[in-house]
Tab-separated table of C-alpha atoms in Angstrom:
chain	number	residue	atom	x	y	z
A	10	MET	CA	236.423	145.445	150.341
A	11	SER	CA	235.828	148.130	152.929
A	12	SER	CA	233.453	147.617	155.827
A	13	ILE	CA	229.922	148.991	155.338
A	14	ALA	CA	228.106	148.280	158.599
A	15	LEU	CA	230.791	149.315	161.087
A	16	PRO	CA	234.030	151.307	161.069
A	17	ARG	CA	237.110	149.088	161.036
A	18	PRO	CA	238.093	149.568	164.740
A	19	ALA	CA	234.568	148.692	165.973
A	20	ALA	CA	234.478	145.637	163.751
A	21	ARG	CA	237.791	144.475	165.223
A	22	ARG	CA	236.487	144.945	168.756
A	23	SER	CA	233.320	142.981	168.021
A	24	TRP	CA	235.083	139.838	166.795
A	25	PRO	CA	236.188	138.530	170.222
A	26	THR	CA	232.523	138.568	171.287
A	27	ASP	CA	230.868	137.624	168.006
A	28	LEU	CA	232.997	134.557	167.318
A	29	PRO	CA	232.029	132.580	170.478
A	30	VAL	CA	228.340	133.436	169.927
A	31	LEU	CA	228.570	132.298	166.313
A	32	LEU	CA	230.192	129.096	167.560
A	33	VAL	CA	227.152	128.553	169.810
A	34	ALA	CA	224.921	128.802	166.731
A	35	VAL	CA	227.165	126.256	164.985
A	36	VAL	CA	227.035	123.707	167.826
A	37	TRP	CA	223.286	124.182	168.232
A	38	GLY	CA	222.868	123.572	164.518
A	39	ALA	CA	224.961	120.409	164.803
A	40	SER	CA	223.010	119.261	167.879
A	41	TYR	CA	220.132	117.932	165.768
A	42	LEU	CA	222.431	115.573	163.889
A	43	ALA	CA	224.209	114.580	167.114
A	44	ALA	CA	220.902	113.806	168.861
A	45	LYS	CA	219.657	111.864	165.861
A	46	ASP	CA	222.899	109.880	165.697
A	47	ILE	CA	222.791	108.590	169.295
A	48	THR	CA	219.033	108.384	169.934
A	49	THR	CA	216.259	105.985	168.973
A	50	ALA	CA	212.563	106.191	169.774
A	51	ARG	CA	213.153	103.868	172.771
A	52	THR	CA	216.103	105.808	174.195
A	53	VAL	CA	214.825	109.410	173.920
A	54	LEU	CA	214.088	109.753	177.639
A	55	ALA	CA	217.280	107.989	178.651
A	56	VAL	CA	219.448	110.247	176.479
A	57	LEU	CA	217.722	113.368	177.823
A	58	VAL	CA	218.277	112.239	181.440
A	59	LEU	CA	221.949	111.506	180.758
A	60	ARG	CA	222.518	114.745	178.831
A	61	PHE	CA	221.232	117.003	181.583
A	62	ALA	CA	222.529	114.843	184.440
A	63	VAL	CA	225.958	115.942	183.219
A	64	ALA	CA	225.090	119.631	182.814
A	65	VAL	CA	222.801	120.468	185.747
A	66	PRO	CA	225.222	119.624	188.610
A	67	VAL	CA	227.797	121.997	187.105
A	68	LEU	CA	225.204	124.775	186.963
A	69	VAL	CA	224.151	124.068	190.570
A	70	VAL	CA	227.732	124.314	191.845
A	71	VAL	CA	228.519	127.480	189.878
A	72	GLY	CA	225.238	129.210	190.704
A	73	ARG	CA	224.557	127.966	194.245
A	74	ARG	CA	224.458	131.494	195.700
A	75	GLY	CA	221.915	132.597	193.111
A	76	LEU	CA	219.770	129.548	193.829
A	77	ALA	CA	219.785	130.323	197.553
A	78	ALA	CA	218.674	133.890	196.801
A	79	LEU	CA	215.567	132.843	194.831
A	80	THR	CA	212.215	133.529	196.459
A	81	ALA	CA	209.464	130.927	196.694
A	82	ALA	CA	207.577	132.682	193.866
A	83	GLN	CA	210.681	132.612	191.669
A	84	TRP	CA	211.161	128.894	192.334
A	85	ARG	CA	207.541	128.228	191.350
A	86	GLY	CA	207.803	130.357	188.210
A	87	ALA	CA	211.064	128.747	187.161
A	88	GLY	CA	209.586	125.307	187.835
A	89	LEU	CA	206.625	126.081	185.569
A	90	LEU	CA	208.984	127.245	182.847
A	91	GLY	CA	210.950	124.028	183.357
A	92	LEU	CA	207.834	121.961	182.645
A	93	ILE	CA	207.406	123.799	179.348
A	94	LEU	CA	211.113	123.414	178.589
A	95	GLY	CA	210.874	119.693	179.256
A	96	GLY	CA	208.035	119.471	176.748
A	97	ILE	CA	210.165	121.322	174.182
A	98	PHE	CA	213.073	118.888	174.552
A	99	LEU	CA	210.733	115.894	174.342
A	100	LEU	CA	209.099	117.175	171.154
A	101	GLU	CA	212.431	118.114	169.587
A	102	THR	CA	214.150	114.841	170.411
A	103	TYR	CA	211.278	112.567	169.399
A	104	GLY	CA	210.886	114.755	166.306
A	105	VAL	CA	214.501	114.601	165.160
A	106	VAL	CA	214.473	110.807	165.547
A	107	GLN	CA	211.662	110.657	162.969
A	108	THR	CA	212.820	113.293	160.491
A	109	SER	CA	216.095	114.555	159.057
A	110	ALA	CA	218.411	116.810	161.049
A	111	THR	CA	218.115	119.338	158.219
A	112	ASN	CA	214.318	119.455	158.411
A	113	ALA	CA	214.449	119.650	162.214
A	114	GLY	CA	216.766	122.652	162.279
A	115	LEU	CA	214.862	124.554	159.602
A	116	ILE	CA	211.377	123.858	160.976
A	117	ILE	CA	212.328	124.842	164.538
A	118	SER	CA	213.511	128.204	163.183
A	119	LEU	CA	209.834	129.086	162.685
A	120	THR	CA	209.920	130.072	166.366
A	121	MET	CA	211.326	133.389	165.130
A	122	ILE	CA	208.077	133.871	163.181
A	123	PHE	CA	205.632	132.356	165.671
A	124	THR	CA	206.857	134.418	168.641
A	125	PRO	CA	206.115	137.900	167.201
A	126	LEU	CA	202.774	136.599	165.869
A	127	ALA	CA	201.818	135.286	169.314
A	128	GLU	CA	202.978	138.512	170.957
A	129	ALA	CA	200.873	140.489	168.497
A	130	ALA	CA	197.827	138.356	169.335
A	131	VAL	CA	198.336	138.869	173.072
A	132	THR	CA	198.896	142.621	172.799
A	133	ARG	CA	196.312	143.023	170.014
A	134	VAL	CA	198.796	144.928	167.862
A	135	ARG	CA	198.556	144.044	164.178
A	136	PRO	CA	201.890	142.897	162.670
A	137	SER	CA	203.257	144.838	159.736
A	138	ARG	CA	202.560	143.687	156.192
A	139	ALA	CA	206.250	142.968	155.725
A	140	PHE	CA	206.250	140.621	158.707
A	141	LEU	CA	203.090	138.822	157.535
A	142	ALA	CA	204.666	138.389	154.098
A	143	ALA	CA	207.808	136.979	155.712
A	144	ALA	CA	205.695	134.584	157.797
A	145	GLY	CA	203.878	133.395	154.682
A	146	LEU	CA	207.183	132.850	152.902
A	147	SER	CA	208.494	130.778	155.819
A	148	VAL	CA	205.372	128.604	155.966
A	149	LEU	CA	205.566	128.023	152.207
A	150	GLY	CA	209.202	127.033	152.671
A	151	VAL	CA	208.295	124.448	155.322
A	152	LEU	CA	205.592	122.990	153.080
A	153	LEU	CA	208.086	122.571	150.233
A	154	LEU	CA	210.752	121.279	152.615
A	155	THR	CA	208.557	118.419	153.857
A	156	GLN	CA	207.169	117.299	150.489
A	157	ASN	CA	210.080	115.100	149.364
A	158	GLY	CA	209.577	116.187	145.800
A	159	GLY	CA	205.848	115.473	145.608
A	160	LEU	CA	202.491	116.241	147.211
A	161	SER	CA	202.413	114.368	150.498
A	162	ARG	CA	201.609	114.920	154.128
A	163	PRO	CA	204.474	116.055	156.358
A	164	GLY	CA	205.942	113.188	158.373
A	165	ALA	CA	205.354	112.641	162.085
A	166	GLY	CA	208.814	114.017	162.884
A	167	ASP	CA	208.124	117.208	160.925
A	168	LEU	CA	204.865	117.737	162.818
A	169	LEU	CA	206.604	117.161	166.161
A	170	MET	CA	209.229	119.768	165.269
A	171	LEU	CA	206.422	122.175	164.343
A	172	LEU	CA	204.845	121.578	167.764
A	173	ALA	CA	208.272	122.142	169.338
A	174	ALA	CA	208.486	125.523	167.601
A	175	LEU	CA	205.074	126.422	169.034
A	176	ALA	CA	206.186	125.230	172.488
A	177	ARG	CA	209.317	127.387	172.220
A	178	THR	CA	207.055	130.325	171.465
A	179	LEU	CA	204.982	129.577	174.578
A	180	HIS	CA	208.176	129.397	176.622
A	181	VAL	CA	209.380	132.792	175.386
A	182	LEU	CA	206.009	134.415	176.118
A	183	ALA	CA	205.841	132.811	179.567
A	184	MET	CA	209.341	134.047	180.436
A	185	ALA	CA	208.359	137.568	179.428
A	186	ARG	CA	205.027	137.587	181.276
A	187	LEU	CA	205.453	135.489	184.423
A	188	LYS	CA	205.521	138.044	187.235
A	189	GLY	CA	206.840	135.527	189.747
A	190	ILE	CA	210.288	135.328	188.135
A	191	GLY	CA	210.842	139.084	188.093
A	192	GLY	CA	214.291	140.024	189.337
A	193	ALA	CA	215.702	136.493	189.111
A	194	ALA	CA	219.191	136.175	187.615
A	195	ALA	CA	219.645	134.137	184.447
A	196	LEU	CA	221.886	131.426	185.926
A	197	PRO	CA	219.656	130.208	188.801
A	198	LEU	CA	216.546	130.617	186.657
A	199	THR	CA	217.993	128.378	183.940
A	200	THR	CA	219.316	125.882	186.504
A	201	VAL	CA	215.881	125.405	188.058
A	202	GLN	CA	214.296	125.050	184.618
A	203	LEU	CA	216.760	122.388	183.489
A	204	GLY	CA	216.544	120.623	186.850
A	205	THR	CA	212.749	120.491	186.557
A	206	ALA	CA	213.020	119.140	183.020
A	207	VAL	CA	215.412	116.383	184.192
A	208	LEU	CA	212.937	115.365	186.899
A	209	VAL	CA	210.202	115.101	184.266
A	210	PHE	CA	212.418	112.924	182.050
A	211	ALA	CA	213.452	110.730	184.993
A	212	VAL	CA	209.855	110.201	186.145
A	213	LEU	CA	208.711	109.313	182.629
A	214	ALA	CA	211.668	106.952	182.182
A	215	ALA	CA	210.939	105.269	185.540
A	216	ALA	CA	207.300	104.868	184.517
A	217	GLY	CA	208.403	102.655	181.665
A	218	GLY	CA	208.954	105.176	178.879
A	219	GLY	CA	211.508	103.207	176.870
A	220	ALA	CA	214.984	102.081	177.870
A	221	GLY	CA	216.376	103.104	181.256
A	222	PRO	CA	219.145	105.743	181.477
A	223	TRP	CA	221.755	103.501	183.125
A	224	ARG	CA	221.141	100.566	180.818
A	225	THR	CA	221.379	102.935	177.870
A	226	ALA	CA	224.616	104.406	179.231
A	227	ALA	CA	226.075	100.916	179.636
A	228	SER	CA	225.253	100.127	176.001
A	229	PHE	CA	226.984	103.260	174.674
A	230	GLY	CA	230.216	102.959	172.750
A	231	ALA	CA	232.801	105.667	172.164
A	232	ARG	CA	230.742	107.257	169.358
A	233	GLU	CA	227.594	107.548	171.487
A	234	TRP	CA	229.488	108.928	174.495
A	235	ALA	CA	231.171	111.499	172.273
A	236	GLY	CA	227.765	112.597	170.987
A	237	LEU	CA	226.296	112.743	174.493
A	238	LEU	CA	229.202	114.796	175.866
A	239	PHE	CA	228.937	117.121	172.868
A	240	LEU	CA	225.253	117.727	173.670
A	241	ALA	CA	225.885	118.186	177.399
A	242	LEU	CA	229.115	120.188	177.394
A	243	CYS	CA	229.007	122.137	174.118
A	244	CYS	CA	225.288	122.539	173.372
A	245	THR	CA	224.234	123.132	176.990
A	246	LEU	CA	227.014	124.369	179.303
A	247	PHE	CA	229.223	126.161	176.776
A	248	ALA	CA	226.236	127.673	174.966
A	249	PHE	CA	224.612	128.955	178.137
A	250	PHE	CA	227.719	130.573	179.593
A	251	VAL	CA	228.670	132.185	176.268
A	252	GLN	CA	225.208	133.735	175.995
A	253	MET	CA	225.419	135.209	179.491
A	254	TRP	CA	228.943	136.512	178.818
A	255	ALA	CA	228.104	137.931	175.396
A	256	VAL	CA	224.919	139.766	176.420
A	257	ARG	CA	226.966	141.697	178.994
A	258	ARG	CA	229.566	142.680	176.371
A	259	THR	CA	227.296	143.503	173.430
A	260	SER	CA	223.603	144.060	172.679
A	261	PRO	CA	220.953	141.319	173.025
A	262	SER	CA	219.843	142.064	169.454
A	263	ARG	CA	223.352	141.359	168.132
A	264	VAL	CA	223.492	138.072	170.051
A	265	SER	CA	220.030	137.170	168.724
A	266	LEU	CA	221.093	137.955	165.165
A	267	LEU	CA	224.123	135.665	165.381
A	268	LEU	CA	222.159	132.856	167.057
A	269	GLY	CA	219.590	133.209	164.274
A	270	THR	CA	222.065	131.499	161.931
A	271	GLU	CA	221.399	128.190	163.766
A	272	PRO	CA	219.123	126.727	161.028
A	273	LEU	CA	221.788	127.392	158.407
A	274	TRP	CA	224.304	125.354	160.411
A	275	ALA	CA	221.720	122.629	161.052
A	276	ALA	CA	221.190	122.267	157.301
A	277	THR	CA	224.943	122.324	156.676
A	278	ALA	CA	225.594	119.610	159.284
A	279	GLY	CA	222.747	117.441	157.997
A	280	ILE	CA	223.835	117.648	154.367
A	281	VAL	CA	227.649	117.670	154.719
A	282	LEU	CA	228.135	115.406	157.751
A	283	GLY	CA	224.901	113.414	157.774
A	284	GLY	CA	224.697	112.759	154.043
A	285	GLU	CA	221.099	114.007	153.924
A	286	ARG	CA	219.556	115.055	150.632
A	287	LEU	CA	216.756	117.571	150.221
A	288	GLY	CA	216.002	117.355	146.509
A	289	ALA	CA	215.258	120.380	144.333
A	290	TRP	CA	212.004	121.375	146.053
A	291	GLY	CA	213.516	120.769	149.480
A	292	LEU	CA	216.424	123.082	148.669
A	293	VAL	CA	213.981	125.761	147.527
A	294	GLY	CA	211.910	125.260	150.678
A	295	GLY	CA	214.950	125.453	152.942
A	296	ALA	CA	216.080	128.656	151.257
A	297	LEU	CA	212.609	130.181	151.676
A	298	VAL	CA	212.616	129.315	155.395
A	299	LEU	CA	215.994	130.988	155.887
A	300	VAL	CA	214.992	134.078	153.898
A	301	GLY	CA	211.572	134.300	155.530
A	302	THR	CA	212.849	134.015	159.096
A	303	ALA	CA	215.642	136.545	158.486
A	304	TRP	CA	213.168	138.949	156.850
A	305	GLY	CA	210.647	138.392	159.621
A	306	ARG	CA	213.261	139.032	162.313
A	307	GLY	CA	214.095	142.380	160.728
A	308	ALA	CA	210.433	143.305	160.234
A	309	ALA	CA	209.598	142.415	163.839
A	310	ARG	CA	212.347	144.708	165.117
């Protein structure tokens, strides 16, 4: 079949950039299953401390010049964003422990719907009918996804993932509107955010929030360490550097489109690798979420 969207030479040139970005979406989709596999309700804080204790020092070393160039206002703004980011990781990790990896990945994709709705509320610009229809389709999909084949309340994990999607929306809006971070480069800004989040996790863990990081690390076997290193190296360091590299080589919208396939890979990992089952209504709900978020992304643009 001949190419429709792009001429053949352009399509060939795009592959070296598109493939790593698509791989980021794949590892992010698999991250829900990986986190669920190595984490319990008692070890959430410990796993988060360990995950980012591996990643943050690398970012500090690589981006030390950018960190030194940040102004006091940029440090404060990035620190505030880090507090929000810490809340997102807490909600996501506690949520995935209490629900399926498939549900987690699909529900969190509602961020793509919530963000334009929140932006419209702030700017007082009414969303298009197509976008509102897409949002309604996505919400219906989540309701079907969390029913387990019958009329029931969504589980605690599903609700936590919904709150995480709302927190992600707040984070996106804050990044766009915080004047203090204006002019800051992506690398130092992200490093300060992740560093702030690690401090939050460490303080909560020290205050008695479940098992301690070092005791948890000592109890890990090869499987748990493999999962932790996957989260730290692939889902954090690799993903971040690929995004920075790709945005410079292609358009942000193209990167966003490829990363938008994350919920599809989350569902694939949960079903194929995790042995999760959605049931007939769950499959319909998952499909509606994917269609609704893709439609809503296009309508928002």
